[in-house]
Coordinates of C-alpha atoms in Angstrom, one line a residue:
M290 CA -26.0 -6.1 -5.2
N291 CA -27.7 -9.4 -6.8
S292 CA -30.4 -7.6 -7.8
Q293 CA -28.0 -5.0 -9.8
K294 CA -26.0 -7.8 -11.6
S295 CA -29.2 -9.2 -12.9
H296 CA -30.3 -6.2 -14.4
N297 CA -26.9 -5.3 -16.2
K298 CA -26.7 -9.2 -17.4
R299 CA -30.2 -8.3 -19.3
F300 CA -28.2 -5.6 -21.7
I301 CA -24.6 -7.4 -22.7
R302 CA -23.1 -10.7 -23.8
S303 CA -19.8 -9.8 -24.6
N304 CA -17.6 -12.5 -26.6
I305 CA -13.8 -12.4 -26.4
K306 CA -12.2 -14.8 -28.4
R307 CA -8.5 -15.7 -28.4
P308 CA -6.3 -16.7 -31.3
T309 CA -7.0 -19.6 -33.1
A310 CA -4.8 -21.8 -35.3
S311 CA -8.0 -20.7 -38.3
G312 CA -6.7 -17.2 -37.6
K313 CA -10.3 -16.4 -37.1
D314 CA -11.4 -13.1 -35.1
T315 CA -9.6 -12.6 -32.2
R316 CA -11.3 -9.3 -30.9
M317 CA -13.6 -8.3 -28.8
Q318 CA -17.3 -7.8 -30.3
I319 CA -20.0 -6.1 -27.9
V320 CA -23.7 -6.9 -29.5
H321 CA -26.7 -5.4 -28.6
T322 CA -29.6 -7.6 -27.0
D323 CA -33.1 -6.6 -25.6
G324 CA -33.7 -3.4 -23.7
P325 CA -31.9 0.3 -24.6
S326 CA -29.9 1.1 -27.9
T327 CA -27.0 1.7 -25.5
A328 CA -24.9 -1.6 -25.1
E329 CA -23.7 -1.6 -21.3
V330 CA -20.4 -3.8 -20.7
D331 CA -19.8 -5.6 -17.4
L332 CA -16.5 -3.5 -16.8
P333 CA -15.0 -5.9 -14.0
E334 CA -15.8 -8.7 -15.6
L335 CA -14.1 -7.8 -19.0
I336 CA -11.3 -7.1 -17.2
D337 CA -11.4 -10.4 -15.5
R338 CA -11.2 -11.8 -18.9
L339 CA -8.5 -9.7 -20.2
P340 CA -4.7 -10.9 -19.9
I341 CA -2.3 -8.6 -19.0
G342 CA -0.5 -6.6 -20.9
S343 CA 2.3 -3.9 -21.3
F344 CA -0.1 -1.2 -20.3
Q345 CA -1.4 -2.7 -16.8
I346 CA 2.6 -3.5 -16.3
R347 CA 3.4 0.2 -16.8
V348 CA 0.9 1.9 -14.6
L349 CA 1.9 -1.1 -12.0
L350 CA 5.5 0.6 -12.1
I351 CA 4.6 3.9 -11.8
C352 CA 2.7 3.4 -8.9
A353 CA 5.6 1.4 -7.3
A354 CA 8.1 4.3 -7.8
V355 CA 5.6 6.3 -6.3
L356 CA 5.7 3.9 -2.9
F357 CA 9.7 3.7 -3.9
V358 CA 10.0 7.6 -2.9
D359 CA 7.4 6.7 -0.3
G360 CA 9.2 4.1 1.3
F361 CA 12.4 5.9 1.4
D362 CA 10.9 9.2 2.7
T363 CA 8.7 7.4 5.3
Q364 CA 12.5 5.5 6.6
A365 CA 14.8 8.2 6.4
I366 CA 14.0 9.2 10.1
G367 CA 14.9 5.8 11.4
Y368 CA 18.2 5.4 9.4
V369 CA 19.1 8.9 10.3
A370 CA 18.2 8.9 14.3
P371 CA 21.6 7.4 15.9
A372 CA 23.8 10.4 13.8
L373 CA 21.0 12.8 15.1
A374 CA 20.8 12.0 18.4
Q375 CA 24.5 12.0 18.6
E376 CA 24.6 15.5 17.0
W377 CA 21.7 16.9 18.9
K378 CA 23.0 14.9 22.6
L379 CA 20.0 13.7 23.0
A380 CA 18.8 10.9 25.8
R381 CA 18.3 7.4 24.4
G382 CA 14.9 7.4 23.1
A383 CA 14.0 11.0 23.0
L384 CA 13.4 10.5 19.2
G385 CA 10.0 8.9 20.2
P386 CA 8.0 11.7 19.4
V387 CA 9.7 12.3 16.5
F388 CA 8.7 9.1 14.7
S389 CA 5.2 9.0 15.9
A390 CA 4.7 12.5 14.6
G391 CA 5.2 11.8 11.2
L392 CA 3.5 8.6 11.7
F393 CA 0.1 10.9 13.2
G394 CA 0.7 12.5 10.0
L395 CA 0.3 9.6 8.0
M396 CA -2.5 8.2 9.3
L397 CA -4.5 11.6 8.8
G398 CA -3.0 11.4 5.5
A399 CA -4.6 8.1 5.0
I400 CA -7.7 8.6 6.1
I401 CA -8.1 11.8 4.7
F402 CA -6.6 11.7 0.9
G403 CA -8.3 8.1 0.9
T404 CA -11.6 9.1 1.5
L405 CA -11.4 12.4 -0.9
A406 CA -9.9 10.2 -3.8
D407 CA -13.3 8.3 -3.9
R408 CA -14.8 12.2 -4.5
I409 CA -12.1 13.3 -6.9
G410 CA -10.2 10.8 -8.4
R411 CA -7.0 8.4 -7.2
K412 CA -4.3 10.2 -10.0
R413 CA -5.0 13.8 -8.3
I414 CA -4.3 12.6 -5.5
I415 CA -1.2 10.6 -5.7
V416 CA 0.0 14.0 -7.7
I417 CA -0.7 15.9 -5.0
A418 CA 0.5 14.2 -2.6
T419 CA 3.9 13.2 -4.0
T420 CA 4.3 16.9 -3.9
A421 CA 3.2 17.4 -0.6
F422 CA 5.9 14.8 0.8
G423 CA 8.7 16.1 -1.6
V424 CA 8.5 19.6 0.3
G425 CA 8.3 18.1 3.7
T426 CA 11.4 15.7 3.7
L427 CA 13.3 18.6 1.7
A428 CA 12.2 21.1 4.6
T429 CA 13.1 18.3 7.0
M430 CA 17.1 18.8 6.8
L431 CA 16.7 22.7 7.8
A432 CA 15.2 21.9 11.7
Q433 CA 17.5 22.7 14.1
D434 CA 16.0 21.4 17.2
A435 CA 13.7 18.1 18.1
T436 CA 10.5 20.9 18.4
V437 CA 10.9 21.5 14.6
L438 CA 11.5 18.6 13.7
I439 CA 8.7 17.0 14.9
V440 CA 6.5 19.7 13.2
L441 CA 8.3 19.0 9.7
R442 CA 7.4 14.7 10.0
F443 CA 4.1 15.3 11.2
L444 CA 3.3 17.3 7.9
T445 CA 5.5 15.8 5.9
G446 CA 3.6 12.5 7.1
L447 CA 0.1 14.1 5.7
G448 CA 1.3 13.3 1.9
L449 CA 3.4 10.2 2.3
G450 CA 0.4 8.8 3.9
G451 CA -2.3 10.2 1.1
A452 CA 0.5 8.2 -1.6
M453 CA -0.1 4.8 -0.4
P454 CA -3.5 4.3 -0.5
N455 CA -4.5 5.5 -4.3
A456 CA -1.4 3.8 -5.7
V457 CA -2.9 0.5 -4.0
A458 CA -6.7 1.5 -5.5
L459 CA -5.5 2.3 -8.3
T460 CA -3.1 -0.5 -9.4
A461 CA -6.1 -3.3 -7.5
E462 CA -8.7 -1.6 -9.7
L463 CA -6.8 -2.5 -13.6
A464 CA -5.8 -5.8 -12.2
P465 CA -7.7 -9.1 -13.2
H466 CA -9.6 -10.4 -9.8
R467 CA -6.9 -13.7 -10.8
R468 CA -4.0 -11.9 -10.2
R469 CA -4.9 -8.7 -8.3
A470 CA -3.4 -9.9 -5.0
T471 CA 0.3 -10.6 -7.0
M472 CA 0.0 -7.2 -8.7
V473 CA -0.7 -5.3 -5.4
M474 CA 1.5 -6.9 -3.7
A475 CA 4.7 -6.5 -6.7
M476 CA 3.5 -2.7 -6.9
F477 CA 3.7 -2.3 -3.0
A478 CA 7.4 -4.1 -3.2
G479 CA 8.5 -0.1 -4.6
F480 CA 7.8 0.7 -0.6
S481 CA 10.4 -2.1 0.7
I482 CA 12.8 -1.2 -1.8
G483 CA 12.9 2.6 -1.3
A484 CA 12.8 1.6 2.4
A485 CA 15.8 -0.6 2.4
L486 CA 17.7 1.5 0.1
G487 CA 17.4 4.4 2.8
G488 CA 19.2 2.4 4.5
L489 CA 22.1 1.6 2.3
L490 CA 22.2 5.5 0.6
A491 CA 22.0 6.7 4.6
A492 CA 25.3 4.3 5.4
A493 CA 27.4 6.2 2.4
L494 CA 25.9 9.8 2.7
I495 CA 26.0 10.1 7.1
P496 CA 29.7 9.5 7.1
A497 CA 30.8 11.8 4.2
F498 CA 27.8 14.3 4.2
G499 CA 26.0 14.2 7.5
W500 CA 22.7 13.2 8.3
R501 CA 20.8 16.4 6.8
S502 CA 22.1 14.8 3.0
V503 CA 19.5 12.2 3.7
F504 CA 16.6 14.3 3.1
L505 CA 18.2 15.8 0.5
V506 CA 17.8 13.3 -1.6
G507 CA 14.3 12.5 -0.3
G508 CA 13.1 15.7 -0.6
L509 CA 14.2 16.3 -4.7
V510 CA 13.3 13.0 -5.9
P511 CA 9.6 13.0 -5.5
L512 CA 9.3 16.3 -6.3
A513 CA 11.3 15.5 -10.0
L514 CA 9.0 12.4 -10.0
A515 CA 5.5 14.9 -10.0
P516 CA 5.6 16.0 -13.3
V517 CA 6.3 12.4 -14.5
L518 CA 3.3 11.9 -12.7
A519 CA 1.2 14.1 -13.5
A520 CA 2.1 13.2 -17.2
A521 CA 2.1 9.5 -17.5
L522 CA -0.5 7.9 -15.0
P523 CA -3.6 7.8 -16.2
E524 CA -7.2 8.0 -13.8
S525 CA -8.6 4.3 -11.7
I526 CA -10.4 2.7 -15.2
R527 CA -13.0 2.0 -12.7
Y528 CA -13.5 5.0 -10.9
L529 CA -14.2 6.7 -14.0
A530 CA -16.8 4.1 -15.5
L531 CA -19.1 5.3 -11.8
L532 CA -18.6 8.7 -13.4
R533 CA -21.3 10.0 -16.1
G534 CA -20.3 10.8 -19.4
R535 CA -16.6 9.0 -18.8
D536 CA -17.5 6.1 -21.2
C537 CA -14.8 7.4 -24.2
D538 CA -12.2 7.7 -21.8
V539 CA -12.9 3.9 -20.0
A540 CA -12.4 2.7 -24.1
V541 CA -9.2 4.4 -24.5
L542 CA -7.5 3.3 -21.6
L543 CA -9.2 -0.3 -22.1
R544 CA -7.6 -0.8 -25.8
R545 CA -4.4 0.5 -24.3
V546 CA -4.8 -2.4 -22.1
D547 CA -5.6 -4.6 -25.2
P548 CA -5.3 -3.1 -28.7
E549 CA -7.3 -5.8 -30.1
L550 CA -10.3 -4.8 -28.7
R551 CA -13.0 -3.9 -30.9
I552 CA -15.8 -1.8 -28.7
A553 CA -18.7 -0.3 -30.0
E554 CA -19.2 3.6 -30.3
D555 CA -22.3 3.7 -28.3
A556 CA -20.6 1.4 -25.2
R557 CA -21.9 2.1 -21.8
F558 CA -19.3 0.5 -19.4
V559 CA -21.3 0.1 -15.7
V560 CA -19.3 -1.7 -13.3
P561 CA -22.3 -4.1 -10.9
E562 CA -22.2 -2.9 -7.6
P563 CA -24.5 -0.4 -5.7
R564 CA -24.3 2.9 -6.2
L565 CA -23.2 4.5 -2.7
T566 CA -24.3 8.2 -1.1
G567 CA -23.6 9.9 2.1
L568 CA -20.7 9.4 4.1
P569 CA -18.4 6.9 2.5
V570 CA -16.5 5.7 6.1
A571 CA -20.5 5.1 6.7
H572 CA -20.8 2.0 4.2
L573 CA -17.9 0.7 5.6
F574 CA -19.6 -0.8 8.2
A575 CA -22.9 -1.3 5.7
E576 CA -24.2 -4.8 4.0
R577 CA -22.5 -6.8 6.8
R578 CA -18.8 -5.1 6.2
G579 CA -18.7 -3.8 9.6
G580 CA -17.2 -6.9 11.3
I581 CA -14.8 -7.8 8.3
T582 CA -13.6 -4.3 8.4
L583 CA -13.2 -4.1 12.4
L584 CA -11.2 -7.2 12.0
L585 CA -8.9 -6.1 8.8
W586 CA -8.6 -2.7 11.3
V587 CA -7.2 -5.0 14.2
V588 CA -4.7 -7.0 11.6
F589 CA -3.7 -3.6 10.5
F590 CA -2.9 -1.9 13.6
M591 CA -1.1 -5.2 15.0
S592 CA 1.4 -5.4 12.0
L593 CA 2.2 -1.7 11.4
L594 CA 2.6 -2.1 15.1
D595 CA 5.3 -4.2 14.9
L596 CA 6.7 -2.8 11.7
Y597 CA 7.4 0.7 12.7
L598 CA 8.8 -0.8 16.5
L599 CA 11.5 -2.5 14.4
S600 CA 12.1 0.0 11.3
N601 CA 12.4 3.1 13.6
W602 CA 14.6 1.3 16.5
L603 CA 16.1 -1.0 15.3
P604 CA 19.4 0.9 14.1
T605 CA 19.4 2.6 17.1
V606 CA 19.6 -1.4 19.0
L607 CA 22.5 -2.3 16.8
N608 CA 24.3 1.0 17.7
D609 CA 23.8 -0.1 21.4
L610 CA 25.2 -3.1 21.1
G611 CA 28.4 -1.9 19.7
V612 CA 27.6 -1.8 16.2
S613 CA 29.1 1.4 14.1
V614 CA 26.1 4.2 12.6
S615 CA 26.9 2.1 9.2
A616 CA 26.7 -1.1 9.9
A617 CA 23.7 -0.6 11.7
A618 CA 22.0 1.0 8.8
I619 CA 22.8 -1.6 6.1
I620 CA 22.5 -4.4 8.8
G621 CA 18.1 -2.7 9.9
A622 CA 17.7 -2.7 6.0
M623 CA 17.7 -6.1 6.1
L624 CA 14.6 -5.8 7.3
Q625 CA 12.9 -4.5 4.1
V626 CA 14.9 -6.7 2.0
G627 CA 13.3 -9.6 3.6
G628 CA 10.4 -7.1 3.2
V629 CA 11.0 -7.2 -0.9
A630 CA 11.7 -11.0 -0.8
G631 CA 8.5 -11.4 0.7
T632 CA 6.5 -9.5 -1.5
F633 CA 7.2 -11.3 -4.6
A634 CA 7.6 -14.8 -2.6
L635 CA 3.9 -14.5 -1.5
G636 CA 2.1 -12.9 -3.9
R637 CA 0.4 -16.1 -6.0
V638 CA 0.4 -17.7 -2.4
I639 CA -2.2 -15.1 -1.3
D640 CA -4.2 -15.2 -4.5
R641 CA -4.8 -18.9 -4.1
F642 CA -4.7 -19.1 -0.2
S643 CA -6.2 -15.7 0.7
F644 CA -6.1 -14.5 4.4
R645 CA -5.0 -18.8 5.4
A646 CA -1.7 -17.9 4.1
L647 CA -1.5 -14.4 5.6
A648 CA -2.5 -16.6 9.5
V649 CA 0.8 -18.2 8.6
T650 CA 2.7 -15.8 7.5
Y651 CA 2.1 -13.8 10.8
L652 CA 3.0 -16.8 12.9
C653 CA 6.3 -17.1 11.4
A654 CA 6.8 -13.4 11.6
A655 CA 6.5 -14.1 15.8
T656 CA 8.5 -16.5 15.8
A657 CA 11.5 -14.1 13.3
V658 CA 10.8 -11.4 15.8
G659 CA 11.5 -13.3 18.9
A660 CA 14.8 -14.6 17.0
I661 CA 16.4 -11.1 17.0
G662 CA 16.0 -10.8 20.9
L663 CA 17.7 -14.1 21.2
S664 CA 20.5 -13.9 18.4
S665 CA 21.2 -10.0 19.0
H666 CA 24.7 -10.3 20.0
A667 CA 25.4 -12.9 17.0
I668 CA 25.7 -10.4 13.7
A669 CA 25.2 -13.1 11.1
L670 CA 22.4 -14.9 13.3
V671 CA 20.8 -11.3 14.1
T672 CA 21.0 -10.5 10.6
I673 CA 19.1 -13.7 9.3
A674 CA 16.4 -12.7 11.7
I675 CA 15.9 -9.0 10.6
F676 CA 15.4 -10.5 7.2
A677 CA 13.7 -13.3 7.7
A678 CA 11.2 -11.2 10.0
G679 CA 10.9 -8.4 7.1
F680 CA 10.4 -11.4 5.0
C681 CA 7.0 -11.8 7.1
I682 CA 5.9 -9.0 8.9
V683 CA 6.9 -6.4 5.5
G684 CA 5.6 -9.0 3.4
G685 CA 2.6 -10.1 5.6
Q686 CA 1.6 -6.4 5.7
I687 CA 1.7 -5.7 1.8
A688 CA -0.8 -9.0 1.3
S689 CA -2.7 -7.6 4.0
N690 CA -2.9 -4.2 1.9
A691 CA -4.2 -6.4 -1.6
L692 CA -6.8 -8.4 0.3
A693 CA -8.4 -5.4 2.0
A694 CA -8.7 -3.6 -1.4
T695 CA -9.7 -6.6 -2.7
Y696 CA -12.7 -6.9 -0.5
Y697 CA -14.4 -3.3 -0.9
P698 CA -16.4 -2.3 -3.8
T699 CA -15.1 0.3 -6.0
A700 CA -16.5 3.3 -4.7
I701 CA -15.4 3.0 -1.3
R702 CA -12.1 0.9 -2.1
A703 CA -9.6 3.9 -1.6
T704 CA -11.9 4.7 1.4
G705 CA -11.8 1.4 3.1
M706 CA -7.5 1.6 2.1
G707 CA -7.3 4.9 3.6
W708 CA -9.2 3.9 6.8
A709 CA -7.4 0.5 7.5
L710 CA -4.2 2.3 7.0
G711 CA -5.2 5.1 9.0
I712 CA -6.1 3.0 11.6
G713 CA -3.3 0.6 11.0
R714 CA -1.0 3.9 12.0
I715 CA -2.3 4.0 14.9
G716 CA -0.4 1.0 15.7
S717 CA 2.4 2.6 13.5
I718 CA 2.1 5.7 16.4
V719 CA 2.4 3.2 19.2
G720 CA 4.9 0.6 18.1
P721 CA 7.9 3.4 18.3
L722 CA 6.6 4.7 21.5
I723 CA 6.7 1.5 23.3
G724 CA 9.9 0.8 22.0
G725 CA 11.6 4.5 23.0
A726 CA 9.5 3.6 26.3
M727 CA 11.4 0.2 26.8
L728 CA 14.7 1.5 25.7
A729 CA 14.7 4.4 28.2
S730 CA 13.8 1.8 31.0
H731 CA 16.8 -0.4 29.7
V732 CA 14.9 -3.4 29.5
E733 CA 17.2 -6.2 28.5
V734 CA 17.2 -6.3 24.8
E735 CA 16.1 -10.2 24.4
T736 CA 12.6 -9.1 26.5
L737 CA 12.2 -6.2 24.0
F738 CA 11.5 -8.4 21.2
L739 CA 9.8 -11.0 23.0
V740 CA 7.6 -8.2 23.9
A741 CA 7.6 -7.1 19.9
A742 CA 6.3 -10.8 19.0
I743 CA 3.2 -10.4 20.8
P744 CA 1.6 -8.1 18.1
A745 CA 2.7 -10.6 15.0
L746 CA 0.6 -13.5 17.1
L747 CA -2.4 -11.7 17.6
A748 CA -2.6 -10.2 13.6
A749 CA -2.3 -14.5 12.9
A750 CA -5.0 -15.3 14.8
T751 CA -7.1 -12.0 13.5
A752 CA -6.0 -13.5 10.0
L753 CA -7.2 -17.3 10.9
L754 CA -10.7 -15.6 12.3
L755 CA -11.0 -13.3 8.8
A756 CA -10.0 -17.0 7.1
R757 CA -13.2 -18.5 8.3
I758 CA -15.9 -15.8 7.6
V759 CA -14.7 -14.1 4.6

């Protein structure tokens, strides 16, 4: 990789000037030096030197909208679980396989669509995945028994899993390095907001229209969003730079980032990374990436195990403690509300302190999760503890997404994100099963949440190890 960078520097000298009091030229100029007649521009270096403009913010918000409906549809099953179990007269913990089927679909969707996006582009996969989970969510309202529900949640999960890694990759590849974690985390707040709104909406819809109304809303919104994505969402600028013959498209996007740029007509944009061939997942373990990849997988596994154990079973546990279905949905939504707060509060900290800040975040998460069980009979205290757990677990998971997206090179970024989220989804499958097994065994609430604190502790230890070696 170092030799590739040196080779590129022979052909480029770019100078980006900023406004001065004298009013001199502030536009970028590309100047030819020795070598070929075509000016080669180091695209990542150029993006890092440009200001963050309205175009990048607009792309961030579009991707956030994708994750908003993704979060709503992912968490919807947890919010409707108490009402659904009552209508179908299901035993305590019987919906565990339904939760896990959806999460198994999420796992496969992240791996399959993440890898595929490195071949055919981020935008196309985002549009396809959004349409797929919209159709799947709409179909879920037609389920009449748990078996059909398991199949529908699995199929819906494929689309839900495919959208997330590509929204992360697209946002990261347009962001300057100095603010990449902040921008990815701000975009990912859309997921937490959608998941939290799902709880609030479920509390209003279920008593009036029944649990199927939640899936009606959850299906129609992404289907309405899909054509907007097809028209308004650009392709990843770094992905385009890796393709041959797309320099004009890259130049157009750069001018949208900064209209003041003046780019030579013969400019050729390069990403100074080695061109990777063969099986994309193999490159996650090449060039000394293997150890870090495995440690990232451990963080994702433990974090998502904890997150989905809590998000799927909190409304049911609260309902068992005597809280109404509507109130349980609202209090359970505090997990995602805390996640929104954590996302915005932690962005700059993660940009500055990286995995060290992540380790501290997960350590605080373990404390907050344990506190949920210890304060479960005091509604005010348990609400605060759930908010704090969401702040740290959801905020920590989103920070993990940003750090993973920053670590992998462009050619395998979506693959790296897809596999990290895919392995993490194994944890998200295991988490609800563990919670369901403990509830079916009538484990005390205090014990349940003390056990749930262990994965957060393991994530903290792994993040600390990453901080020492990255």
